[in-house]
Amino acid sequence: MKTEAASGAGVQIFGVRHLSPAGAYHVGQFLDRIRPTAVLIEGPSDASAEIAHLTNASTRPPVALLAFTEELPVRTVLWPFAVYSPEYQAMLWAQKHGAYCAFIDLPSSSAVCLQDIRGAARDKKLLNSPDEQAPQSPVAGQTAEDTGAPGEMADDPDLSTSLYDKIAGIAGEPDYDTYWERNFEHNLRPEAYRQAILAYSGQMRELTEEKERRDDRLEYAYNAVREAYMCRKIAEAVAAGHKPEQIVVVCGAYHASALQNPALAMSDEALSQLPARKTKLTLMPYSYLRLSSLTGYGAGNRAPYYFEMMWEQMRRGDVAELSHRYLASVAADLRRTGTHRSTAEVIEAVRLAEALSALHGGSAPTLMDLRDAAKTLLGRGELSVVAEALARTEVGTAIGALAEGVSQTPIQDDVARQLKRLKLEKYKTAVAQDLALDLRENRRVSSEEAAFLDLNRSFWFHRLKLLGIHFVKEQRRTAEQAVWSEHWVIQWSPEVEIEVVESNLLGETVETAAGFVLQQRLEECSTLKEASELISAAYECGMIHQMEAARSALQKLAVQSQNVAEIAAAARRLSQLIRFGGIRRIETTPLIPLLEQLFLRACLFLQEACQCNDEAAQAMAEAMNELNHIAAEHSDEVDEALWIRELSVLSDRDDAHPRLSGLACAILLERGELSAEACSAEVSRRLSPGIPADLGAGWFEGLAMRNRYALLSRMSLWDQLNAYICSLEDDEFVRSLVFLRRAFSVFSQREKTMVAELLGELWGVEPERAAEMITEDLKEEEARMLDELNDFDFEDF
């Protein structure tokens, strides 16, 4: 590109820190004095059309400009703005005065590519130097959302943090942020501020450019590409008819000196070689919590709300009152939480902050001075007393807002509509809130929409959950909780907005996106467990078509499966849906034939599956309990008689796992299918002298898994168990302890006491004394011996 005729020389460059109340204050004054016809701002050049939405009267910062790729894998880049961002105030000035306003940095299509390149280089550097952290500045980050540049308009280069520490140390400040605030944020002399910024940026470039050229050529090239592009855009503004002296460029301070050199403008050839991916742009509300550098945003500051207060005091021309406002706010917050602090203590805290500032030669207290004063006077020396109040006063909970439908993706519009339809708008805050849902019909209201409000909320929440949108989190269901109730925790964050935008690639509404995800998972699912989970997910989301597709998938997989544990788990899910499907007003009758099929296959393969090792026996025991529950709950739908016959065969078998045979016997006894005489005979057979411990004690373990009160009432059983244990050789007795300990570990304390009393009668001692001895806590040595037994390999015998 030729720059002779359309040179950028002579333009007015104003360097800023991107979240600086003093920068915003001075930019406004500078623009009032220059009265430019064009205001050019560091930001993605393809987002200039969004300036109209950013300056919309309904827009309330903090807000962010979000770019995301149109194809997978999704990459996102953010440019956040606070009310005290100099760029935001420059936009407002241009909109108010009718000046041309545009972003001039690399377009988002190139920004995402360069971001990936820088990220890959950083990862490679870390990989090659595992013992040494790659140098980073306070503005450098690790993710698509917090990288210092290009995405979030960081004003400093990616240089070693130690340089900033050295600057702070030389100035006698505890950290770089305090140095910056005392020397720049408190500088309210317009021309002095601008000249100080330009001098500072020039010196920083001298310190870092040589190092970057030598040690970090990628970072040097990255900054050079951005600056060449911005110079080109400045030259284009001149070519469009704006006089150079009537153009104001608002950019990061680091780039200020470079943008004064029009010879750096990018050529047409270089422009054509920029990497690019197709991107889309949208605006989104942002939060002070996310804007805070404490959460990882590199170009942010520690205390967004504090700096908003500073900005407001600057506008009022009364910055000296900031100390009073800050400390009064902390005291008020303490009072709200029950810790009273007097007005006199606040006044003393202000005086202390001013004294601390004077010791450093400052014109006003910095945030660090104010924090120290709050800790000393309001916390009375204890940071923990004031920590929460400080966080609320410094970071704040502010969330931005946009006019409805402003520059949003279709799925964002859908989310906004659903929040309004489901009366959830008040929950769109950064503060977590609980919401209990009752899925039953509310008969006290007239409209159907209101009658099933909570049910529709539940459908929507489960769809968000399926999409990985963390606006809602379902609390774990307790055993006492009714099937028609749900408990959710709702909390909005900028990350939620990003997740919503990313889901736009899956569908234009939450419902269609959730349907697409379900369909994808159905095409990939290969196990009964996955298919049954998808049926449940579709049911919870209220998506009938996907539920039917998942049912068909499960049916095809069931025809080939012989895994009884998986079949039983899938059948259990179907059983729950059939029993409680009416709560969600979804017809679950089509699931009954599939439940019958699964139950039949589980019965047919039961005997074979029970010839297993000890590890598989635990899963089989759970499967048998589930199948027995299904047989009892769905006796009209499944073949209960077949189940009882299979249990009877299993109970008699000696080649099956003894624990499972014992469990089969317990289930038959519980169902009344095994007489007392038959039970006694089986006990005698299984606990006969000479039976190895793993067979005898293992069988008893299975018998004790169910209906324990019925066992406790049979004195003869305990007599036989006692005789059997006494008949064992020493090594077999030691081995039996593992099975007995495991069997009794699931007994309640009351049941253990009853067992102890029964044994006391058998041994001829006082039942109470036996109970006291047996149920007392194990000594440390005894506990260690039993743990060793659990891990012992008995095959050595």
Tab-separated table of N, CA and C in Angstrom, residues 608-711:
chain	number	residue	atom	x	y	z
A	608	GLU	N	-25.523	-68.619	33.905
A	608	GLU	CA	-24.174	-68.529	33.334
A	608	GLU	C	-23.407	-67.354	33.923
A	609	ALA	N	-24.078	-66.235	34.104
A	609	ALA	CA	-23.407	-65.036	34.614
A	609	ALA	C	-22.978	-65.195	36.064
A	610	CYS	N	-23.666	-66.075	36.820
A	610	CYS	CA	-23.351	-66.246	38.241
A	610	CYS	C	-22.181	-67.187	38.472
A	611	GLN	N	-21.622	-67.752	37.433
A	611	GLN	CA	-20.397	-68.547	37.546
A	611	GLN	C	-19.219	-67.601	37.269
A	612	CYS	N	-18.921	-66.803	38.260
A	612	CYS	CA	-17.972	-65.697	38.053
A	612	CYS	C	-17.015	-65.583	39.225
A	613	ASN	N	-16.050	-64.678	39.112
A	613	ASN	CA	-15.099	-64.456	40.207
A	613	ASN	C	-15.681	-63.487	41.228
A	614	ASP	N	-14.907	-63.243	42.273
A	614	ASP	CA	-15.405	-62.430	43.380
A	614	ASP	C	-15.650	-60.985	42.969
A	615	GLU	N	-14.805	-60.448	42.068
A	615	GLU	CA	-14.969	-59.067	41.631
A	615	GLU	C	-16.266	-58.876	40.849
A	616	ALA	N	-16.552	-59.826	39.932
A	616	ALA	CA	-17.780	-59.727	39.147
A	616	ALA	C	-19.017	-60.029	39.984
A	617	ALA	N	-18.835	-60.756	41.082
A	617	ALA	CA	-19.985	-61.135	41.909
A	617	ALA	C	-20.676	-59.919	42.517
A	618	GLN	N	-19.901	-58.877	42.836
A	618	GLN	CA	-20.511	-57.678	43.419
A	618	GLN	C	-21.468	-57.023	42.434
A	619	ALA	N	-21.039	-56.891	41.163
A	619	ALA	CA	-21.914	-56.315	40.142
A	619	ALA	C	-23.128	-57.200	39.902
A	620	MET	N	-22.933	-58.518	39.940
A	620	MET	CA	-24.058	-59.437	39.737
A	620	MET	C	-25.046	-59.366	40.893
A	621	ALA	N	-24.531	-59.177	42.110
A	621	ALA	CA	-25.429	-59.053	43.263
A	621	ALA	C	-26.329	-57.820	43.102
A	622	GLU	N	-25.743	-56.710	42.646
A	622	GLU	CA	-26.534	-55.506	42.409
A	622	GLU	C	-27.560	-55.747	41.305
A	623	ALA	N	-27.152	-56.485	40.265
A	623	ALA	CA	-28.070	-56.786	39.167
A	623	ALA	C	-29.240	-57.638	39.643
A	624	MET	N	-28.954	-58.624	40.486
A	624	MET	CA	-30.038	-59.484	40.996
A	624	MET	C	-31.025	-58.687	41.835
A	625	ASN	N	-30.517	-57.778	42.645
A	625	ASN	CA	-31.417	-56.944	43.445
A	625	ASN	C	-32.280	-56.057	42.551
A	626	GLU	N	-31.687	-55.514	41.489
A	626	GLU	CA	-32.449	-54.678	40.560
A	626	GLU	C	-33.518	-55.488	39.839
A	627	LEU	N	-33.148	-56.688	39.378
A	627	LEU	CA	-34.111	-57.533	38.673
A	627	LEU	C	-35.249	-57.962	39.594
A	628	ASN	N	-34.920	-58.221	40.841
A	628	ASN	CA	-35.966	-58.592	41.794
A	628	ASN	C	-36.909	-57.429	42.048
A	629	HIS	N	-36.363	-56.233	42.107
A	629	HIS	CA	-37.199	-55.043	42.291
A	629	HIS	C	-38.129	-54.853	41.093
A	630	ILE	N	-37.594	-55.064	39.890
A	630	ILE	CA	-38.410	-54.927	38.677
A	630	ILE	C	-39.516	-55.966	38.668
A	631	ALA	N	-39.179	-57.197	39.061
A	631	ALA	CA	-40.185	-58.262	39.089
A	631	ALA	C	-41.321	-57.920	40.052
A	632	ALA	N	-40.990	-57.285	41.166
A	632	ALA	CA	-42.024	-56.915	42.142
A	632	ALA	C	-42.841	-55.717	41.662
A	633	GLU	N	-42.180	-54.726	41.047
A	633	GLU	CA	-42.871	-53.507	40.625
A	633	GLU	C	-43.661	-53.693	39.337
A	634	HIS	N	-43.252	-54.628	38.489
A	634	HIS	CA	-43.891	-54.809	37.182
A	634	HIS	C	-44.349	-56.259	37.000
A	635	SER	N	-44.974	-56.781	38.017
A	635	SER	CA	-45.393	-58.189	37.971
A	635	SER	C	-46.382	-58.450	36.839
A	636	ASP	N	-47.119	-57.439	36.416
A	636	ASP	CA	-48.078	-57.618	35.320
A	636	ASP	C	-47.404	-57.551	33.955
A	637	GLU	N	-46.203	-56.969	33.885
A	637	GLU	CA	-45.533	-56.805	32.593
A	637	GLU	C	-44.449	-57.846	32.343
A	638	VAL	N	-43.711	-58.247	33.382
A	638	VAL	CA	-42.585	-59.169	33.183
A	638	VAL	C	-42.958	-60.552	33.686
A	639	ASP	N	-42.160	-61.554	33.314
A	639	ASP	CA	-42.420	-62.955	33.675
A	639	ASP	C	-41.847	-63.221	35.065
A	640	GLU	N	-42.649	-62.932	36.081
A	640	GLU	CA	-42.196	-63.094	37.453
A	640	GLU	C	-41.966	-64.560	37.799
A	641	ALA	N	-42.793	-65.439	37.250
A	641	ALA	CA	-42.644	-66.875	37.527
A	641	ALA	C	-41.292	-67.386	37.034
A	642	LEU	N	-40.849	-66.912	35.864
A	642	LEU	CA	-39.546	-67.301	35.337
A	642	LEU	C	-38.432	-66.837	36.261
A	643	TRP	N	-38.557	-65.655	36.779
A	643	TRP	CA	-37.552	-65.115	37.697
A	643	TRP	C	-37.438	-65.986	38.942
A	644	ILE	N	-38.553	-66.406	39.508
A	644	ILE	CA	-38.523	-67.232	40.715
A	644	ILE	C	-37.907	-68.595	40.413
A	645	ARG	N	-38.229	-69.162	39.237
A	645	ARG	CA	-37.649	-70.460	38.864
A	645	ARG	C	-36.124	-70.356	38.740
A	646	GLU	N	-35.657	-69.284	38.113
A	646	GLU	CA	-34.221	-69.111	37.952
A	646	GLU	C	-33.530	-68.911	39.296
A	647	LEU	N	-34.186	-68.206	40.204
A	647	LEU	CA	-33.618	-68.035	41.543
A	647	LEU	C	-33.538	-69.364	42.275
A	648	SER	N	-34.560	-70.189	42.119
A	648	SER	CA	-34.576	-71.496	42.790
A	648	SER	C	-33.427	-72.371	42.302
A	649	VAL	N	-33.206	-72.362	40.981
A	649	VAL	CA	-32.094	-73.133	40.423
A	649	VAL	C	-30.766	-72.597	40.952
A	650	LEU	N	-30.609	-71.285	40.952
A	650	LEU	CA	-29.369	-70.667	41.410
A	650	LEU	C	-29.132	-70.956	42.885
A	651	SER	N	-30.175	-70.936	43.678
A	651	SER	CA	-30.058	-71.191	45.109
A	651	SER	C	-29.528	-72.595	45.385
A	652	ASP	N	-29.886	-73.564	44.529
A	652	ASP	CA	-29.470	-74.957	44.739
A	652	ASP	C	-28.106	-75.275	44.165
A	653	ARG	N	-27.606	-74.422	43.270
A	653	ARG	CA	-26.375	-74.755	42.552
A	653	ARG	C	-25.148	-74.605	43.454
A	654	ASP	N	-24.205	-75.558	43.266
A	654	ASP	CA	-22.953	-75.508	44.013
A	654	ASP	C	-21.806	-74.956	43.178
A	655	ASP	N	-22.040	-74.827	41.839
A	655	ASP	CA	-20.964	-74.348	40.973
A	655	ASP	C	-21.045	-72.839	40.701
A	656	ALA	N	-22.092	-72.193	41.205
A	656	ALA	CA	-22.200	-70.745	41.072
A	656	ALA	C	-21.419	-70.069	42.196
A	657	HIS	N	-21.209	-68.777	42.071
A	657	HIS	CA	-20.523	-68.055	43.137
A	657	HIS	C	-21.356	-68.170	44.411
A	658	PRO	N	-20.736	-68.612	45.527
A	658	PRO	CA	-21.522	-68.865	46.755
A	658	PRO	C	-22.276	-67.638	47.254
A	659	ARG	N	-21.700	-66.472	47.107
A	659	ARG	CA	-22.410	-65.282	47.575
A	659	ARG	C	-23.710	-65.086	46.807
A	660	LEU	N	-23.694	-65.361	45.495
A	660	LEU	CA	-24.886	-65.187	44.666
A	660	LEU	C	-25.917	-66.258	44.946
A	661	SER	N	-25.444	-67.479	45.255
A	661	SER	CA	-26.391	-68.524	45.664
A	661	SER	C	-27.054	-68.152	46.982
A	662	GLY	N	-26.258	-67.608	47.893
A	662	GLY	CA	-26.822	-67.180	49.173
A	662	GLY	C	-27.817	-66.050	48.997
A	663	LEU	N	-27.509	-65.113	48.094
A	663	LEU	CA	-28.433	-64.011	47.824
A	663	LEU	C	-29.732	-64.535	47.215
A	664	ALA	N	-29.633	-65.501	46.300
A	664	ALA	CA	-30.837	-66.089	45.703
A	664	ALA	C	-31.706	-66.723	46.773
A	665	CYS	N	-31.061	-67.406	47.721
A	665	CYS	CA	-31.804	-68.024	48.830
A	665	CYS	C	-32.493	-66.957	49.676
A	666	ALA	N	-31.789	-65.823	49.926
A	666	ALA	CA	-32.363	-64.733	50.728
A	666	ALA	C	-33.572	-64.120	50.031
A	667	ILE	N	-33.485	-63.930	48.704
A	667	ILE	CA	-34.610	-63.346	47.952
A	667	ILE	C	-35.819	-64.274	47.989
A	668	LEU	N	-35.579	-65.590	47.804
A	668	LEU	CA	-36.687	-66.556	47.850
A	668	LEU	C	-37.330	-66.577	49.231
A	669	LEU	N	-36.502	-66.515	50.274
A	669	LEU	CA	-37.017	-66.492	51.645
A	669	LEU	C	-37.844	-65.238	51.881
A	670	GLU	N	-37.368	-64.118	51.394
A	670	GLU	CA	-38.074	-62.847	51.549
A	670	GLU	C	-39.411	-62.858	50.816
A	671	ARG	N	-39.450	-63.502	49.666
A	671	ARG	CA	-40.672	-63.566	48.860
A	671	ARG	C	-41.646	-64.636	49.341
A	672	GLY	N	-41.243	-65.417	50.320
A	672	GLY	CA	-42.117	-66.490	50.799
A	672	GLY	C	-42.121	-67.701	49.899
A	673	GLU	N	-41.126	-67.800	49.026
A	673	GLU	CA	-41.028	-68.925	48.105
A	673	GLU	C	-40.165	-70.051	48.663
A	674	LEU	N	-39.602	-69.853	49.863
A	674	LEU	CA	-38.763	-70.864	50.491
A	674	LEU	C	-39.278	-71.089	51.906
A	675	SER	N	-39.647	-72.323	52.201
A	675	SER	CA	-40.214	-72.630	53.518
A	675	SER	C	-39.124	-72.609	54.583
A	676	ALA	N	-39.552	-72.534	55.848
A	676	ALA	CA	-38.608	-72.518	56.959
A	676	ALA	C	-37.796	-73.806	56.997
A	677	GLU	N	-38.463	-74.948	56.695
A	677	GLU	CA	-37.768	-76.235	56.719
A	677	GLU	C	-36.720	-76.296	55.610
A	678	ALA	N	-37.112	-75.836	54.418
A	678	ALA	CA	-36.166	-75.855	53.301
A	678	ALA	C	-34.983	-74.923	53.571
A	679	CYS	N	-35.259	-73.795	54.208
A	679	CYS	CA	-34.191	-72.855	54.537
A	679	CYS	C	-33.214	-73.477	55.529
A	680	SER	N	-33.741	-74.161	56.566
A	680	SER	CA	-32.884	-74.803	57.560
A	680	SER	C	-32.034	-75.888	56.929
A	681	ALA	N	-32.651	-76.639	56.012
A	681	ALA	CA	-31.903	-77.702	55.334
A	681	ALA	C	-30.769	-77.123	54.502
A	682	GLU	N	-31.043	-76.016	53.833
A	682	GLU	CA	-30.015	-75.388	53.003
A	682	GLU	C	-28.900	-74.818	53.869
A	683	VAL	N	-29.249	-74.252	55.019
A	683	VAL	CA	-28.244	-73.737	55.935
A	683	VAL	C	-27.351	-74.868	56.424
A	684	SER	N	-27.970	-75.992	56.759
A	684	SER	CA	-27.198	-77.143	57.231
A	684	SER	C	-26.243	-77.637	56.156
A	685	ARG	N	-26.719	-77.665	54.922
A	685	ARG	CA	-25.885	-78.143	53.814
A	685	ARG	C	-24.718	-77.195	53.538
A	686	ARG	N	-25.021	-75.903	53.559
A	686	ARG	CA	-23.987	-74.920	53.208
A	686	ARG	C	-22.972	-74.692	54.322
A	687	LEU	N	-23.402	-74.905	55.592
A	687	LEU	CA	-22.521	-74.629	56.731
A	687	LEU	C	-22.121	-75.914	57.442
A	688	SER	N	-21.960	-76.974	56.677
A	688	SER	CA	-21.544	-78.258	57.245
A	688	SER	C	-20.051	-78.265	57.525
A	689	PRO	N	-19.622	-78.980	58.537
A	689	PRO	CA	-18.180	-79.111	58.798
A	689	PRO	C	-17.468	-79.654	57.564
A	690	GLY	N	-16.301	-79.082	57.287
A	690	GLY	CA	-15.535	-79.509	56.128
A	690	GLY	C	-15.728	-78.641	54.910
A	691	ILE	N	-16.786	-77.797	54.920
A	691	ILE	CA	-17.000	-76.875	53.795
A	691	ILE	C	-15.973	-75.752	53.896
A	692	PRO	N	-15.186	-75.477	52.817
A	692	PRO	CA	-14.179	-74.404	52.887
A	692	PRO	C	-14.813	-73.058	53.237
A	693	ALA	N	-14.011	-72.185	53.807
A	693	ALA	CA	-14.526	-70.898	54.282
A	693	ALA	C	-15.096	-70.047	53.164
A	694	ASP	N	-14.452	-70.066	51.979
A	694	ASP	CA	-14.947	-69.211	50.911
A	694	ASP	C	-16.296	-69.679	50.400
A	695	LEU	N	-16.625	-70.972	50.594
A	695	LEU	CA	-17.934	-71.481	50.190
A	695	LEU	C	-18.963	-71.293	51.291
A	696	GLY	N	-18.599	-71.648	52.498
A	696	GLY	CA	-19.552	-71.550	53.599
A	696	GLY	C	-19.790	-70.118	54.036
A	697	ALA	N	-18.706	-69.424	54.438
A	697	ALA	CA	-18.849	-68.040	54.892
A	697	ALA	C	-19.267	-67.136	53.734
A	698	GLY	N	-18.804	-67.447	52.523
A	698	GLY	CA	-19.204	-66.664	51.352
A	698	GLY	C	-20.700	-66.783	51.083
A	699	TRP	N	-21.242	-67.995	51.248
A	699	TRP	CA	-22.682	-68.198	51.065
A	699	TRP	C	-23.475	-67.426	52.118
A	700	PHE	N	-22.999	-67.468	53.371
A	700	PHE	CA	-23.681	-66.725	54.426
A	700	PHE	C	-23.666	-65.225	54.145
A	701	GLU	N	-22.565	-64.725	53.567
A	701	GLU	CA	-22.497	-63.315	53.212
A	701	GLU	C	-23.629	-62.945	52.259
A	702	GLY	N	-23.864	-63.782	51.250
A	702	GLY	CA	-24.966	-63.532	50.316
A	702	GLY	C	-26.316	-63.623	51.001
A	703	LEU	N	-26.482	-64.597	51.898
A	703	LEU	CA	-27.751	-64.758	52.616
A	703	LEU	C	-28.049	-63.541	53.482
A	704	ALA	N	-26.993	-62.916	54.013
A	704	ALA	CA	-27.175	-61.773	54.924
A	704	ALA	C	-27.376	-60.453	54.188
A	705	MET	N	-27.385	-60.484	52.850
A	705	MET	CA	-27.515	-59.239	52.098
A	705	MET	C	-28.942	-58.704	52.096
A	706	ARG	N	-29.928	-59.539	52.397
A	706	ARG	CA	-31.331	-59.099	52.365
A	706	ARG	C	-32.082	-59.653	53.564
A	707	ASN	N	-33.181	-58.972	53.931
A	707	ASN	CA	-34.133	-59.492	54.915
A	707	ASN	C	-33.445	-59.901	56.218
A	708	ARG	N	-32.590	-59.000	56.728
A	708	ARG	CA	-31.772	-59.383	57.874
A	708	ARG	C	-32.597	-59.603	59.147
A	709	TYR	N	-33.697	-58.897	59.274
A	709	TYR	CA	-34.506	-59.094	60.488
A	709	TYR	C	-35.103	-60.492	60.526
A	710	ALA	N	-35.412	-61.053	59.353
A	710	ALA	CA	-35.905	-62.437	59.308
A	710	ALA	C	-34.805	-63.396	59.737
A	711	LEU	N	-33.562	-63.104	59.372
A	711	LEU	CA	-32.452	-63.957	59.782
A	711	LEU	C	-32.216	-63.854	61.287
